[in-house]
Short mmCIF file of C-alpha atoms and ligand atoms in Angstrom, two decimals:
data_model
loop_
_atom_site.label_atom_id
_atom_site.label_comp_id
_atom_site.label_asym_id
_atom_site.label_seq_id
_atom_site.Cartn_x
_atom_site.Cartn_y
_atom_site.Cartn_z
CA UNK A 165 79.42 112.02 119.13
CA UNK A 166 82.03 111.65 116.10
CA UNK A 167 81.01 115.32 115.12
CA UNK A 168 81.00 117.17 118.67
CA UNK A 169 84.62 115.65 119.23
CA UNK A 170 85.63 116.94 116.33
CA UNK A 171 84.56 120.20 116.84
CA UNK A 172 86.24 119.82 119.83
CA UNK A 173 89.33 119.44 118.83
CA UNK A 174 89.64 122.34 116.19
CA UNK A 175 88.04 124.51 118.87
CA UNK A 176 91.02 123.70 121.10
CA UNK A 177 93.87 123.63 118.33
CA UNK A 178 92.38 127.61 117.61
CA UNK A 179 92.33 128.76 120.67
CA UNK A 180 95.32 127.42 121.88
CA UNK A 181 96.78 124.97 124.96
CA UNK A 182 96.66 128.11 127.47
CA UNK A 183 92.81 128.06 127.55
CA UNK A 184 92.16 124.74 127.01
CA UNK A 185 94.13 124.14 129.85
CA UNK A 186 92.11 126.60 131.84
CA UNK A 187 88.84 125.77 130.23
CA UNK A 188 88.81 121.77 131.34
CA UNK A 189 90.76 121.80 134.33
CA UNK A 190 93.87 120.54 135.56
CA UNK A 191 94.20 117.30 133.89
CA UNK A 192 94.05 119.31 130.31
CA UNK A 193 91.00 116.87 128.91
CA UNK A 194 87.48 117.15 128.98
CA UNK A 195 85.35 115.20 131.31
CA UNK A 196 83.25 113.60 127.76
CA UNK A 197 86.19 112.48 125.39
CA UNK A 198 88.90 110.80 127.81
CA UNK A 199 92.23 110.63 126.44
CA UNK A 200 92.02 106.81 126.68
CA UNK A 201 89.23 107.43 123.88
CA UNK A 202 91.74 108.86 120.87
CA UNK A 203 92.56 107.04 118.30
CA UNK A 204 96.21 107.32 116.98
CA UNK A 205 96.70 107.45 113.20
CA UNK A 206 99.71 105.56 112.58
CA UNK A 207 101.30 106.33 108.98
CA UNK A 208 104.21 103.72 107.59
CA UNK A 209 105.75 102.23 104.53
CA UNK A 210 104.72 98.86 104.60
CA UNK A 211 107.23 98.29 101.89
CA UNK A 212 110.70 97.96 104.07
CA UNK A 213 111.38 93.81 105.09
CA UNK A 214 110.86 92.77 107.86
CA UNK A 215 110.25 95.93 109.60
CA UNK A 216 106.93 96.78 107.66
CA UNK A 217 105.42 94.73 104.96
CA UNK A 218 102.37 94.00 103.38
CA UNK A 219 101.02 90.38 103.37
CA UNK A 220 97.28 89.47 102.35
CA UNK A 221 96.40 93.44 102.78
CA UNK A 222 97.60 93.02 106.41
CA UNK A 223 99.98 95.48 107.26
CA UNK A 224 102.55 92.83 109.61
CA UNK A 225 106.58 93.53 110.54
CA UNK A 226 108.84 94.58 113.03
CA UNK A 227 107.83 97.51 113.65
CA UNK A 228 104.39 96.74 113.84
CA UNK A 229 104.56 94.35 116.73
CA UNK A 230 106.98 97.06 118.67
CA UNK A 231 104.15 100.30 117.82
CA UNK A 232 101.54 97.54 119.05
CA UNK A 233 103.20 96.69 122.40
CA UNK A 234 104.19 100.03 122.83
CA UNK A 235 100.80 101.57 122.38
CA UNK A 236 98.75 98.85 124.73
CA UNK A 237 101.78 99.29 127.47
CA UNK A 238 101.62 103.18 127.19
CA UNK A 239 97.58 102.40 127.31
CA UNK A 240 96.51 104.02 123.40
CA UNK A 241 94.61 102.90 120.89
CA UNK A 242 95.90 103.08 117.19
CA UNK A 243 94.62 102.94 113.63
CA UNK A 244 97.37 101.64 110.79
CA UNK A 245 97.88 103.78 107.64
CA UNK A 246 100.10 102.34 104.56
CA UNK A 247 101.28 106.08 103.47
CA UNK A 248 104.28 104.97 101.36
CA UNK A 249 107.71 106.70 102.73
CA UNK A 250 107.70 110.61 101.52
CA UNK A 251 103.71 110.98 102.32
CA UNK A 252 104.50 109.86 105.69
CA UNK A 253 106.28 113.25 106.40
CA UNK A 254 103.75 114.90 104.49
CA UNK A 255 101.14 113.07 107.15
CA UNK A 256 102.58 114.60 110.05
CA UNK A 257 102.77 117.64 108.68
CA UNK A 258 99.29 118.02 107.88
CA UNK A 259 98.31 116.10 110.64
CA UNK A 260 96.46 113.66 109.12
CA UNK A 261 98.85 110.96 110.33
CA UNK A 262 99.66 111.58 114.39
CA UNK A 263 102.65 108.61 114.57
CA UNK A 264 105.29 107.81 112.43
CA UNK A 265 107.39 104.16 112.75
CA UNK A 266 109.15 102.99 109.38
CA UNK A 267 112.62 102.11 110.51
CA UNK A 268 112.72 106.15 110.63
CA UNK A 269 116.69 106.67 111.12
CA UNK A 270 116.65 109.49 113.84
CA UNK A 271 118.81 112.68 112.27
CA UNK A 272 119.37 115.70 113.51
CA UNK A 273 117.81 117.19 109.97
CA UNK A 274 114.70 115.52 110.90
CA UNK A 275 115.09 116.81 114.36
CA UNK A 276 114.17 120.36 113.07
CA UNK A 277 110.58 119.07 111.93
CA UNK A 278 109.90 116.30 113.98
CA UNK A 279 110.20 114.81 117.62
CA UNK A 280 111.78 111.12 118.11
CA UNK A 281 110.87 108.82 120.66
CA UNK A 282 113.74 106.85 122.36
CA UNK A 283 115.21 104.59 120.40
CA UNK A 284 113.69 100.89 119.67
CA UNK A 285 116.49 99.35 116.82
CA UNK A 286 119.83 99.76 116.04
CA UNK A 287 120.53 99.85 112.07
CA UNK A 288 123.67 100.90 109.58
CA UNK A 289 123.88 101.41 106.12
CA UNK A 290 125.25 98.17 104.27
CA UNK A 291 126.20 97.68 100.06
CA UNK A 292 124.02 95.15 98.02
CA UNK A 293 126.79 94.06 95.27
CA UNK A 294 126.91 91.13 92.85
CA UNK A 295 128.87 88.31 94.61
CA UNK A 296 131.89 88.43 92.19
CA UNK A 297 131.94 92.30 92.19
CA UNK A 298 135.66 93.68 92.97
CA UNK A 299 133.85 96.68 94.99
CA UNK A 300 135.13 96.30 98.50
CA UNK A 301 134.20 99.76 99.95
CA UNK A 302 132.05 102.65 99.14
CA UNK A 303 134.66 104.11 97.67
CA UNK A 304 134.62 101.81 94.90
CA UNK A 305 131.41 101.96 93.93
CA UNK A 306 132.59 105.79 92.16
CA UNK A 307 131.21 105.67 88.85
CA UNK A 308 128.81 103.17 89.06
CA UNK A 309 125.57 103.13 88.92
CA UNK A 310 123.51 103.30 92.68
CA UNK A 311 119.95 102.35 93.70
CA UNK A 312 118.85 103.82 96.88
CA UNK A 313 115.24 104.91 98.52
CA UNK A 314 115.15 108.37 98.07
CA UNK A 315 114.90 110.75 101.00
CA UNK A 316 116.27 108.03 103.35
CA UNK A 317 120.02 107.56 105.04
CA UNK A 318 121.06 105.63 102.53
CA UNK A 319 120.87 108.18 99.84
CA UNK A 320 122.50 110.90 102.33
CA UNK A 321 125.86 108.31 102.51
CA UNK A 322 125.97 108.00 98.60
CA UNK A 323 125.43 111.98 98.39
CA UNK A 324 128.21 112.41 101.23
CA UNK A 325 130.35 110.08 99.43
CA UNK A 326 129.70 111.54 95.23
CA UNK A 327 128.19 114.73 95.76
CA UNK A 328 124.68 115.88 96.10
CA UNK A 329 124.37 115.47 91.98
CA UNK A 330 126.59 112.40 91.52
CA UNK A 331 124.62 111.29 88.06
CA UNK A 332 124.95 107.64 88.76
CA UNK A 333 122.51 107.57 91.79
CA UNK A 334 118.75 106.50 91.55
CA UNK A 335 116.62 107.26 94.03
CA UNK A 336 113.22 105.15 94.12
CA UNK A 337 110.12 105.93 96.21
CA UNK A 338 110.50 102.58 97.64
CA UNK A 339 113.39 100.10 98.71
CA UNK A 340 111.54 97.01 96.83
CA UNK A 341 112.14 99.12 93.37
CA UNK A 342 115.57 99.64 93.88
CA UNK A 343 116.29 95.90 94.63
CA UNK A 344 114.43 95.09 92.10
CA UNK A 345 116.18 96.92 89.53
CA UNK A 346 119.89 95.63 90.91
CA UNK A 347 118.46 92.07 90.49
CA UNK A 348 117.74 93.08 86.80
CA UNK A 349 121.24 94.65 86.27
CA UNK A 350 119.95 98.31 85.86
CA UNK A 351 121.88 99.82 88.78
CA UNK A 352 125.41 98.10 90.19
CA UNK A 353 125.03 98.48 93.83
CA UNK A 354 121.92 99.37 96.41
CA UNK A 355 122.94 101.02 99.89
CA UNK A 356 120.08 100.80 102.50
CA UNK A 357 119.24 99.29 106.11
CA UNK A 358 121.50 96.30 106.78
CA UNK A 359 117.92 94.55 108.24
CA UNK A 360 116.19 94.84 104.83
CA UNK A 361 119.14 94.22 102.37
CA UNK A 362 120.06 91.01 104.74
CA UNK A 363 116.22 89.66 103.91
CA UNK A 364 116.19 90.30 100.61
CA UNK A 365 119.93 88.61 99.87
CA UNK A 366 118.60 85.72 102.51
CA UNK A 367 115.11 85.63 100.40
CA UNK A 368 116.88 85.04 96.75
CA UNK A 369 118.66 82.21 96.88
CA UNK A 370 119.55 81.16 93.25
CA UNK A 371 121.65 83.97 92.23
CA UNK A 372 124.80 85.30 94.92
CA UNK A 373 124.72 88.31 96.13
CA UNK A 374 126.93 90.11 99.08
CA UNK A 375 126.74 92.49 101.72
CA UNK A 376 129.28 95.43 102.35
CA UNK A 377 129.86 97.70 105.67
CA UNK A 378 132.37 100.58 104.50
CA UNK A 379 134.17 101.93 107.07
CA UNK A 380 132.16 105.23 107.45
CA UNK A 381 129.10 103.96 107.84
CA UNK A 382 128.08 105.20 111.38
CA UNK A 383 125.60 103.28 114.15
CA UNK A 384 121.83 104.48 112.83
CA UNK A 385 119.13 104.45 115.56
CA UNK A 386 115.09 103.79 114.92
CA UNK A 387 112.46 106.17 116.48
CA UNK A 388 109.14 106.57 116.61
CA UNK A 389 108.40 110.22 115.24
CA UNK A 390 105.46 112.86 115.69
CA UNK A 391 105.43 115.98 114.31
CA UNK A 392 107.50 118.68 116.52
CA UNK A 393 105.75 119.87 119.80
CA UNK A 394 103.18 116.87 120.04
CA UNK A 395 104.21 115.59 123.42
CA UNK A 396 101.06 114.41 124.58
CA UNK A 397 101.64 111.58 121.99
CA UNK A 398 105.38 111.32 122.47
CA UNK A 399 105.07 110.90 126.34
CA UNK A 400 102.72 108.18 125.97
CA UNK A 401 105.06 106.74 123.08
CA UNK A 402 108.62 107.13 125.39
CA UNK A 403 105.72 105.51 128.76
CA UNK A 404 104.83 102.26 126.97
CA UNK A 405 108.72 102.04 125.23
CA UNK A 406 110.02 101.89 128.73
CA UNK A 407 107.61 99.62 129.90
CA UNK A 408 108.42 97.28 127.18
CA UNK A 409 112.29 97.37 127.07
CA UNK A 410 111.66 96.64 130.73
CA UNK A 411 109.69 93.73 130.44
CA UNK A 412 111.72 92.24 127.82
CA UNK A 413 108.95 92.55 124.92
CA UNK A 414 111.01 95.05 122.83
CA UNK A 415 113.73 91.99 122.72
CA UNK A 416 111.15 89.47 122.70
CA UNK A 417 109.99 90.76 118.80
CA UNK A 418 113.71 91.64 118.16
CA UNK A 419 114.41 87.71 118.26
CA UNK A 420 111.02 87.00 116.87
CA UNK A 421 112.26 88.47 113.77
CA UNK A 422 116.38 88.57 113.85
CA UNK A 423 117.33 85.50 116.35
CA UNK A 424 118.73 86.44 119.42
CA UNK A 425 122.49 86.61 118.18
N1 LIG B 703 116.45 104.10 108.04
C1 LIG B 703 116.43 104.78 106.81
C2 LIG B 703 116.04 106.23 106.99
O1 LIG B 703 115.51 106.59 107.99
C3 LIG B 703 115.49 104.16 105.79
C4 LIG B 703 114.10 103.97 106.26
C5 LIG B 703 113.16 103.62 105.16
N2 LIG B 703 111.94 103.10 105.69
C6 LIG B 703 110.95 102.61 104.95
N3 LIG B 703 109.91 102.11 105.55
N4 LIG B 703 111.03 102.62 103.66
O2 LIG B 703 116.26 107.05 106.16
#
């Protein structure tokens, strides 16, 4: 079965959506593998708190309740994949991942490669500085030394702000490192999510920490992301969105994690 799917498959990537169209009908899918029978491979950094984390091997978050909900209202079946951040991309591009959903900051850079869902989560950029720091703005932090998650928004703002080679930034594969290393006084200042920096300064209680919003940090929005042109997955993504912002489930795992201020 497993095999003659397959085959499938490749046989219709090759020869192209014209003549599969053509070759099963009108509704575009064979009569023996159903759409309802596809698996979605769903790549994410379980690494980013409390959007996608790890606990006990069990990939749990934010964002994994929403791609749940979405996926049973929209009426798909999914498979989770811990890819780590960059590997994610490199998923959907080779197509061994079919869904993205990591607190993915729709851009219109990542527009070029990839297709966004609506949006499910509204984010900004936010400063992670020691409590009796004198930095009050991005501005400030000019000189200093800057953690960030490489490849994300939060590197783009410190980029925008310094200069693509501004000497003091540190990008890490993942946001954990980077928060790490400000708690152990090798970098000044981390700029990510507000979400995730908000756990982590909630989560460490014994030393102070606070949280700055410069002035040109602009409203971010989350999306679920495919690679370009896949809209059989993306209309079955943007179905079961609408059916849960509707019902009130989208909100319903917003307060679950955030409270409902
Ligand atoms: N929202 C930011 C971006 O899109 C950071 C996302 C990082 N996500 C993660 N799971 N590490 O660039």
């Amino acid at each position: 079965m497993k095999l003659g799917k397959k085959w499938y498959t490749s046989l219709a990537l090759t020869v192209g959506m014209g003549l599969m169209l053509s070759a099963c009908g009108s509704g575009g899918q064979p009569a023996a593998t159903g759409s309802g029978d596809k698996v979605y491979v769903i790549g994410t950094d379980a690494a980013y708190p409390p959007f996608q984390m790890l606990e006990a091997d069990k990939i749990s978050g934010h964002d994994i309740d929403v791609m749940n909900a979405v996926a049973e209202a929209g009426g798909f079946k999914v498979e989770w994949k811990n890819t780590g951040w960059d590997p994610l991309f490199d998923g959907l591009d080779k197509g061994t991942v079919d869904i993205g959903i990591s607190s993915i900051t729709i851009t219109e850079k990542r527009k070029e490669k990839y297709d966004f869902s609506e949006p499910y989560f509204e984010a900004n950029q936010l400063i992670l500085v020691a409590e009796d720091s004198p930095v009050q703005t991005l501005a400030d932090l000019k000189g200093k030394k800057i953690g960030v998650q490489a490849a994300t928004t939060g590197e783009e703002v410190v980029k925008k702000a310094f200069g693509e080679t501004y000497e003091g930034l540190k990008g890490y594969d993942d946001m954990p490192s980077s928060v790490d290393d400000f708690f152990n006084g090798r970098v000044d200042a981390v700029v990510g999510d507000n979400g995730v920096l908000q756990y982590y300064v909630k989560k460490i209680q014994n030393k102070k920490f606070k949280l700055i919003k410069d002035d040109s940090f602009e409203k971010e929005f989350y999306g679920i992301m495919v690679k370009k042109g896949n809209t059989d997955a993306m209309t079955k993504i943007n179905d079961g969105l609408k059916k849960i912002k509707e019902n009130g489930k989208l909100q319903e795992i917003h307060d679950k994690y955030f409270g409902n201020k």
